[in-house]
């Protein structure tokens, strides 16, 4: 086995800001990162308002809390998939390392998620101040999420966007690297793990304890749990991407 | 000699195929290389691994003395836009060039603008709606305007008409003269690029079967035409790579050259000697091999081709190759 001597390497500077430029590269997909999520958020808001108005028209005056504000969260799955499949091959033509591409994409998702969270918090504050647009209808201001204040609510929302983004990104990477068979196997393994958990809880007759844990932990507590989980997902994505051919 | 790329025993195995079979070669600084070979010979695989877009199964690659894998210091000095390059879905050529400007430190916007004009490329149409030729033009413009120290062009002419291809060749030469750099050009249109390239790397079935200067490559083979019996006397004992006949007239291409006395004898016999174009030579060599005929494994003993295992650096400069190999082992 012959080996090559690497001692003669010239010292060359790495150009700066390559990672930040990946954010700009991702935002070339304005449709993916801005317009579609904005449309999902705006659309679900309009639909929720119409439903509140219909219910209000029927003489119901109690609190009407819709789950519409979670709709854009799911879309971050799609953003994760698209950030991977659309932009990774081009990032390779731009001579980026996989690490630069991954961290830059994560930063781009954070920017998008941060924007969404800001809208979510502002809407919630507005609903809080106006008593649900004067008709007791709440799109963003959900008691359970806002229990620990607007900052915690924003953090929960932001964490959720990144959680879904990394799941989408990882699955897309698995699909691109190992094909449909690989992805299906991964999903089956995940399903198996979930069933194992359900079986464990059921056989231990621990469901009340599990439910109690979720309620006791609350939105902020769950968010604090979700952050390391998202970190693990991100690490998994990165290690899958690391040896991925363009 | 200053090699910017060193490849040793590089092997790439896909599930069902051996794309690269223990190849070794060096790429010298500031030269235009033709990476030639048939479809599926391993050209794109080799370029992908050199730019760390793909990973080798075994073997070593050094670019600027370092492993290029996940190495921003090395990668930022290279540019490889694939023949089947994918772009972000919403991207227009304008977006692609704006991105290239961000990532290639030696990017020349003036040159890019001129090339956009030359190729009459619509900047605001999304890339997925471009024609095949326009898509190739995007890659060519990024490759040229990046002015990367090592630039790869993977069959960059697909879908380009003859005029556009000439623009590419002219622009490449002009800019190369202005800003010398290392260029690897893979191509099937060997005649078209033969005046462009300074060195030939011929890859066949995952192995390098020729690593010569373009001039030396052209001198590797000779063609003799005339009376069949007389031609057979001339080529007797030589390695024939192509033979065709029409009645009593035969045309035979063989490896090697004739010395002065031999030439005189041939001419006295009423035979004609014709040069062999690079394209003819390469077609004959690779056709030969893929037909699986014996005696076609690389070159005869009068040339310093690779040995059959393909593990030695097939350099013409044997003394240099020896010292290099010595220091590498």
XYZ file of C-alpha atoms in Angstrom:
575
model
C 0.000 0.000 0.000
C 1.498 3.261 -1.020
C 0.868 6.343 1.004
C 1.038 9.961 0.033
C 2.960 12.502 1.964
C 0.809 15.376 3.111
C 3.578 17.385 4.708
C 4.076 19.651 1.722
C 0.629 21.211 2.008
C 0.671 24.915 1.361
C -1.014 26.997 3.956
C -4.076 28.408 2.290
C -6.764 30.400 3.992
C -10.291 29.068 4.055
C -12.527 31.793 2.665
C -14.671 33.211 5.441
C -18.417 33.169 5.827
C -18.969 30.091 3.721
C -21.490 28.801 6.257
C -23.415 32.080 6.300
C -23.435 32.048 2.532
C -25.161 28.665 2.656
C -28.067 30.459 4.357
C -28.201 32.814 1.393
C -27.965 29.821 -0.926
C -30.919 28.130 0.772
C -32.978 31.306 0.615
C -32.692 31.211 -3.179
C -35.638 28.880 -2.647
C -37.788 31.779 -1.464
C -40.851 29.738 -2.301
C -39.795 26.907 0.008
C -38.461 28.972 2.864
C -40.731 32.043 2.852
C -43.790 32.058 0.630
C -45.237 28.614 1.228
C -44.845 28.732 5.033
C -46.291 32.256 5.033
C -49.208 31.039 2.945
C -49.808 28.069 5.246
C -49.732 30.327 8.308
C -51.887 33.050 6.708
C -54.272 30.513 5.193
C -54.808 28.581 8.394
C -55.324 31.883 10.230
C -58.007 33.006 7.761
C -59.741 29.620 7.936
C -59.639 29.653 11.752
C -61.108 33.155 11.843
C -63.938 32.103 9.553
C -64.714 29.125 11.763
C -64.674 31.330 14.900
C -67.039 33.724 13.146
C -69.421 30.930 12.144
C -69.432 29.473 15.661
C -69.852 32.965 17.120
C -72.760 33.559 14.748
C -74.437 30.482 16.184
C -74.453 32.203 19.590
C -71.508 30.387 21.204
C -69.535 32.823 23.379
C -67.123 30.512 25.211
C -63.414 30.379 24.428
C -62.788 29.041 20.936
C -59.226 27.768 20.616
C -58.244 26.298 17.260
C -55.161 24.280 16.512
C -54.590 26.078 13.227
C -51.312 27.648 14.255
C -49.633 24.239 14.263
C -50.202 23.839 10.512
C -46.961 25.594 9.492
C -45.024 23.358 11.881
C -45.798 20.324 9.748
C -44.653 22.190 6.709
C -41.154 22.290 8.201
C -40.983 18.571 7.466
C -41.288 19.519 3.802
C -38.771 22.328 4.184
C -36.308 19.850 5.660
C -36.836 17.466 2.767
C -36.466 20.196 0.157
C -33.455 21.852 1.752
C -31.749 18.495 1.446
C -32.871 17.192 -1.928
C -32.875 20.458 -3.880
C -29.837 22.195 -2.596
C -27.361 19.501 -1.550
C -26.255 18.585 -5.103
C -25.770 22.250 -5.948
C -23.839 22.841 -2.724
C -21.376 20.233 -3.952
C -20.928 22.093 -7.239
C -20.192 25.159 -5.128
C -17.308 23.203 -3.550
C -18.855 23.222 -0.080
C -18.094 20.589 2.513
C -21.017 18.556 3.781
C -20.481 20.059 7.206
C -20.728 23.614 5.885
C -23.840 22.670 3.951
C -25.485 21.008 6.928
C -24.810 23.736 9.475
C -25.722 26.457 6.979
C -29.004 24.707 6.161
C -29.799 24.365 9.840
C -29.108 28.078 10.255
C -31.398 28.845 7.312
C -34.172 26.782 8.910
C -33.595 28.634 12.184
C -34.009 31.966 10.423
C -37.249 30.779 8.843
C -38.437 29.228 12.130
C -37.545 32.370 14.044
C -39.627 34.464 11.657
C -42.585 32.123 12.067
C -42.226 32.113 15.856
C -42.193 35.897 15.906
C -45.449 36.040 13.939
C -46.891 33.392 16.268
C -45.953 35.329 19.417
C -47.173 38.664 18.019
C -50.490 37.120 17.010
C -50.810 35.531 20.451
C -50.084 38.819 22.218
C -52.640 40.548 20.018
C -55.252 37.892 20.803
C -54.448 38.177 24.503
C -54.905 41.960 24.399
C -58.112 41.944 22.353
C -59.824 39.017 24.047
C -59.486 36.847 20.973
C -60.293 39.519 18.343
C -63.257 40.487 20.494
C -64.981 37.205 19.685
C -63.087 34.947 22.104
C -61.390 33.098 19.266
C -57.766 32.068 19.729
C -55.495 30.982 16.883
C -52.081 31.410 18.482
C -52.790 32.128 22.144
C -53.291 28.634 23.468
C -53.367 28.434 27.277
C -51.248 25.316 27.458
C -48.464 26.687 25.230
C -48.512 30.151 26.781
C -48.551 28.948 30.404
C -44.970 30.125 30.941
C -45.280 33.413 29.087
C -44.714 34.703 25.558
C -40.984 33.973 25.491
C -41.535 30.336 26.403
C -44.333 30.100 23.840
C -41.993 31.440 21.168
C -39.276 28.999 22.211
C -41.736 26.108 22.006
C -42.783 27.158 18.531
C -39.188 27.631 17.333
C -38.109 24.282 18.760
C -41.031 22.587 17.035
C -40.034 24.060 13.652
C -36.465 22.816 14.028
C -37.655 19.447 15.335
C -39.742 18.912 12.214
C -37.050 20.354 9.962
C -34.388 17.927 11.172
C -36.770 14.982 10.859
C -37.547 15.949 7.265
C -33.878 16.570 6.515
C -32.759 13.266 8.014
C -35.412 11.213 6.246
C -34.557 12.896 2.949
C -30.875 12.118 3.523
C -31.641 8.482 4.313
C -33.781 8.286 1.187
C -31.107 9.851 -1.016
C -28.363 7.700 0.391
C -30.046 4.356 0.935
C -33.036 4.574 -1.403
C -36.686 3.792 -0.803
C -35.786 0.473 0.800
C -33.501 2.172 3.311
C -36.085 4.796 4.215
C -38.841 2.208 4.602
C -36.597 0.110 6.811
C -35.823 3.156 8.950
C -39.518 4.013 9.253
C -40.373 0.435 10.167
C -37.661 0.428 12.823
C -39.079 3.675 14.193
C -42.588 2.174 14.208
C -41.246 -0.889 15.988
C -39.570 1.253 18.643
C -42.832 3.158 19.219
C -44.800 -0.073 19.543
C -42.182 -1.337 21.972
C -42.670 1.781 24.065
C -46.456 1.421 23.955
C -46.198 -2.242 24.932
C -43.875 -1.424 27.794
C -46.160 1.274 29.164
C -49.237 -0.897 28.701
C -47.785 -3.976 30.381
C -46.486 -1.853 33.246
C -49.968 -0.280 33.431
C -48.144 3.023 33.491
C -50.377 5.070 31.189
C -51.717 7.325 33.979
C -48.131 8.032 35.049
C -47.103 8.836 31.466
C -50.053 11.167 30.962
C -49.334 12.781 34.314
C -45.708 13.297 33.312
C -46.725 15.085 30.136
C -49.183 17.386 31.946
C -46.792 18.060 34.808
C -43.886 18.773 32.487
C -45.928 21.333 30.560
C -45.168 23.016 27.268
C -41.948 24.635 28.436
C -40.682 21.443 30.074
C -41.453 19.435 26.956
C -39.676 22.069 24.884
C -36.609 21.752 27.070
C -36.759 17.987 26.446
C -37.291 18.512 22.728
C -34.131 20.597 22.372
C -31.698 17.737 23.074
C -33.876 15.366 21.039
C -33.640 17.780 18.101
C -29.906 17.929 18.680
C -29.733 14.132 18.442
C -31.777 14.196 15.243
C -29.442 16.824 13.827
C -26.407 14.726 14.727
C -28.027 11.707 13.057
C -28.697 13.762 9.920
C -25.134 14.982 9.822
C -23.598 11.553 10.211
C -25.859 10.209 7.478
C -24.907 13.106 5.204
C -21.205 12.907 5.962
C -20.435 10.061 3.612
C -23.125 10.841 1.093
C -22.131 11.059 -2.577
C -23.423 14.094 -4.486
C 7.124 19.280 -12.206
C 4.585 20.444 -9.707
C 1.636 18.148 -9.277
C -1.538 19.626 -7.869
C -3.292 16.267 -7.796
C -1.824 12.893 -6.870
C -3.862 9.729 -7.108
C -2.613 6.365 -5.871
C -4.306 2.981 -6.201
C -7.705 4.589 -6.378
C -10.501 2.059 -6.473
C -14.212 2.706 -6.555
C -16.583 -0.196 -6.393
C -20.309 0.255 -6.816
C -22.670 -2.541 -5.870
C -22.368 -4.380 -9.151
C -19.494 -2.687 -10.937
C -15.875 -1.732 -10.524
C -15.787 1.882 -11.725
C -12.126 2.526 -10.945
C -9.638 -0.286 -10.655
C -6.577 0.831 -8.710
C -5.659 3.853 -10.802
C -2.668 6.070 -10.129
C -1.786 9.292 -11.864
C -0.567 12.828 -11.266
C -2.005 16.073 -12.568
C 0.525 18.825 -13.143
C -0.146 22.445 -12.327
C -1.253 24.843 -15.078
C -2.032 22.428 -17.870
C -5.112 21.389 -19.801
C -5.824 17.675 -19.493
C -8.159 15.674 -21.646
C -9.808 12.945 -19.606
C -10.922 10.652 -22.376
C -12.685 7.328 -22.523
C -15.947 5.659 -23.353
C -19.212 6.054 -21.481
C -18.975 4.254 -18.171
C -15.183 4.123 -18.320
C -14.935 5.910 -14.959
C -14.323 9.538 -15.964
C -17.109 11.106 -13.925
C -16.379 8.829 -10.968
C -12.745 9.929 -10.998
C -13.667 13.624 -11.124
C -16.258 13.180 -8.375
C -13.731 11.583 -6.057
C -11.050 14.199 -6.787
C -13.526 16.896 -5.746
C -14.766 14.881 -2.739
C -18.260 14.793 -4.175
C -17.927 11.035 -3.959
C -15.817 8.777 -1.773
C -13.318 6.149 -2.856
C -13.613 2.511 -1.857
C -9.865 2.447 -1.346
C -6.766 4.313 -2.409
C -5.560 7.814 -1.861
C -6.178 11.228 -3.328
C -4.148 14.344 -2.576
C -5.104 17.738 -3.930
C -2.696 20.566 -3.129
C -1.035 17.997 -0.882
C -4.129 17.324 1.222
C -7.070 14.981 1.314
C -9.935 16.961 -0.274
C -12.690 15.199 1.702
C -14.554 17.690 3.925
C -11.623 20.046 3.443
C -12.838 23.578 2.748
C -9.279 24.817 2.320
C -8.792 22.516 -0.667
C -12.332 22.461 -2.029
C -12.595 26.240 -2.257
C -9.786 26.122 -4.828
C -11.600 23.651 -7.065
C -14.688 23.765 -9.245
C -16.628 20.816 -10.610
C -20.041 21.334 -12.163
C -21.431 17.978 -13.219
C -22.786 17.171 -16.615
C -26.066 16.227 -14.882
C -25.803 18.991 -12.282
C -28.947 19.604 -10.229
C -29.874 23.100 -9.144
C -32.299 24.313 -6.465
C -35.838 24.080 -7.794
C -36.635 27.783 -7.953
C -33.169 28.795 -9.083
C -32.560 30.837 -12.211
C -29.147 31.205 -13.872
C -28.919 34.560 -12.090
C -29.257 32.787 -8.719
C -26.711 30.157 -9.676
C -24.133 32.770 -10.677
C -24.849 34.844 -7.571
C -24.162 31.728 -5.476
C -20.993 30.914 -7.412
C -19.812 34.455 -6.772
C -20.210 33.829 -3.036
C -18.260 30.589 -2.973
C -15.452 30.920 -5.514
C -12.861 33.364 -4.246
C -11.405 34.025 -7.718
C -14.809 34.500 -9.401
C -14.697 37.005 -12.272
C -18.058 38.688 -12.768
C -16.911 40.498 -15.927
C -16.016 37.200 -17.558
C -19.329 35.691 -16.442
C -21.245 38.604 -17.982
C -19.384 38.247 -21.276
C -20.073 34.516 -21.371
C -23.764 35.063 -20.605
C -23.814 37.334 -23.653
C -21.870 34.860 -25.783
C -24.207 31.989 -24.985
C -27.308 34.227 -25.063
C -28.401 32.665 -21.816
C -31.776 33.820 -20.422
C -31.002 34.843 -16.837
C -34.494 34.998 -15.410
C -35.903 31.701 -16.602
C -35.831 28.943 -13.957
C -33.095 26.456 -14.670
C -35.464 23.508 -14.905
C -37.085 25.203 -17.902
C -33.813 25.718 -19.776
C -32.915 23.668 -22.831
C -30.152 21.076 -22.542
C -27.722 23.432 -24.270
C -28.587 26.333 -21.984
C -28.206 24.041 -18.977
C -24.723 23.107 -20.198
C -23.965 26.803 -20.685
C -24.757 27.478 -17.006
C -22.181 24.873 -15.991
C -19.615 26.137 -18.477
C -20.004 29.720 -17.273
C -19.623 28.722 -13.625
C -16.577 26.628 -14.496
C -14.837 29.334 -16.504
C -15.750 32.367 -14.392
C -14.859 30.598 -11.127
C -11.257 30.693 -12.318
C -10.685 27.958 -9.758
C -7.118 26.730 -9.576
C -8.320 23.277 -10.571
C -11.394 23.270 -12.784
C -13.213 20.205 -14.070
C -15.446 20.144 -17.118
C -17.486 16.963 -17.487
C -18.648 16.737 -21.093
C -19.566 20.401 -20.963
C -20.762 20.587 -24.557
C -23.933 18.454 -24.301
C -26.700 20.141 -26.240
C -24.446 22.973 -27.353
C -24.377 23.581 -31.091
C -21.123 23.803 -33.048
C -20.952 27.591 -32.680
C -21.494 27.493 -28.927
C -18.909 24.729 -28.558
C -16.381 26.838 -30.467
C -17.172 29.768 -28.161
C -16.420 27.515 -25.210
C -13.116 26.293 -26.655
C -12.024 29.820 -27.654
C -12.996 31.308 -24.303
C -11.312 28.516 -22.413
C -8.031 29.007 -24.270
C -8.151 32.796 -24.046
C -8.857 32.818 -20.337
C -6.356 30.045 -19.699
C -3.698 32.190 -21.366
C -4.662 35.107 -19.158
C -5.040 33.157 -15.902
C -3.152 29.873 -16.156
C -4.699 27.080 -14.132
C -5.225 23.359 -14.161
C -8.114 22.162 -16.265
C -9.482 18.647 -16.625
C -11.840 18.269 -19.523
C -13.698 15.052 -20.147
C -14.939 14.653 -23.656
C -16.116 12.275 -26.339
C -15.500 14.814 -29.071
C -11.821 14.005 -29.164
C -11.089 15.658 -32.513
C -12.695 18.874 -31.308
C -10.633 19.092 -28.140
C -7.413 17.584 -29.454
C -5.941 20.995 -30.248
C -6.957 22.239 -26.827
C -5.491 19.630 -24.566
C -1.855 19.394 -23.617
C -2.029 16.005 -21.962
C -4.171 12.961 -22.482
C -5.429 10.690 -19.731
C -7.220 7.794 -21.355
C -9.366 5.765 -19.034
C -10.916 2.507 -20.092
C -12.837 0.040 -18.003
C -11.738 1.723 -14.788
C -8.045 1.820 -15.681
C -5.742 4.468 -17.032
C -4.403 3.079 -20.306
C -2.688 6.233 -21.520
C -1.029 9.132 -19.740
C 0.922 11.089 -22.344
C 1.369 14.552 -23.710
C -1.005 15.106 -26.614
C 1.909 15.256 -29.038
C 3.423 12.019 -27.805
C 0.002 10.381 -27.942
C -0.419 11.329 -31.569
C 2.974 9.764 -32.331
C 2.078 6.487 -30.648
C 0.578 4.883 -33.713
C 1.197 4.775 -37.441
C -1.088 3.936 -40.308
C 0.168 2.280 -43.452
C -1.905 1.870 -46.625
C -1.225 -0.009 -49.839
C -0.865 -3.463 -51.350
C -2.088 -5.957 -48.771
C 0.893 -8.293 -48.987
C 3.402 -5.435 -48.711
C 1.516 -3.932 -45.778
C 1.531 -7.272 -43.967
C 5.323 -7.465 -44.386
C 5.676 -4.037 -42.771
C 3.436 -4.731 -39.786
C 4.708 -8.241 -39.197
C 5.742 -8.511 -35.565
C 4.167 -5.220 -34.615
C 1.148 -4.629 -32.437
C -1.706 -4.030 -34.826
C -4.613 -2.103 -33.381
C -6.758 -1.828 -36.475
C -6.950 -3.506 -39.845
C -9.242 -2.950 -42.753
C -9.057 -4.133 -46.318
C -10.689 -3.504 -49.656
C -9.715 -6.079 -52.260
C -5.943 -6.114 -52.555
C -5.537 -2.867 -50.653
C -5.101 -2.907 -46.873
C -4.983 -0.152 -44.284
C -3.380 -1.147 -41.020
C -2.805 0.898 -37.900
C -0.088 -0.267 -35.554
C 1.506 1.000 -32.395
C 4.925 2.585 -32.598
C 6.779 4.531 -35.286
C 9.059 3.554 -38.105
C 12.674 4.675 -38.098
C 14.262 6.415 -41.111
C 15.387 3.263 -42.892
C 12.051 1.575 -42.361
C 10.239 4.587 -43.705
C 12.366 4.649 -46.818
C 11.694 0.949 -47.390
C 7.980 1.440 -46.988
C 7.897 4.304 -49.431
C 10.011 2.301 -51.898
C 7.404 -0.470 -51.670
C 4.817 2.029 -52.880
C 3.016 2.166 -49.544
C 1.640 5.308 -47.953
C 2.174 6.333 -44.371
C -0.566 8.401 -42.819
C -0.761 10.058 -39.422
C -3.286 8.717 -36.953
C -5.527 11.273 -35.325
C -5.938 11.226 -31.575
C -9.557 10.264 -32.011
C -8.712 7.332 -34.295
C -6.039 6.132 -31.931
C -8.326 6.274 -28.931
C -11.246 4.676 -30.720
C -8.998 1.847 -31.880
C -7.465 1.333 -28.458
C -10.695 1.317 -26.488
C -12.682 -0.571 -29.134
C -9.989 -3.204 -29.070
C -10.173 -3.665 -25.351
C -13.907 -3.782 -25.054
C -14.052 -6.442 -27.766
C -11.960 -8.517 -25.375
C -9.342 -9.454 -27.952
C -6.020 -10.676 -26.671
C -2.875 -8.631 -26.937
C -4.685 -5.362 -26.479
C -3.978 -4.843 -22.822
C -2.330 -1.445 -22.824
C 0.718 -0.856 -24.954
C 3.614 -2.819 -26.327
C 6.975 -2.983 -24.656
C 8.321 0.026 -26.569
C 5.984 2.286 -24.620
C 5.947 2.923 -20.947
C 2.300 2.140 -20.529
C 0.866 0.783 -17.304
C 1.443 -2.811 -16.417
C -1.574 -5.026 -16.619
C -2.462 -4.615 -12.976
C -2.668 -0.880 -13.564
C -1.061 -0.042 -10.271
C 1.980 1.832 -11.519
C 1.967 5.466 -12.406
C 1.902 5.348 -16.194
C 4.130 8.335 -16.725
C 6.292 8.670 -19.816
C 9.085 10.040 -17.699
C 10.081 6.726 -16.173
C 12.905 8.023 -14.020
C 10.574 10.503 -12.418
C 7.870 7.908 -11.999
C 10.370 5.624 -10.313
C 11.564 8.195 -7.810
C 8.015 9.210 -7.123
C 6.906 5.674 -6.546
C 9.951 5.099 -4.399
C 9.095 7.973 -2.133
C 5.483 6.959 -1.969
C 5.905 3.407 -0.929
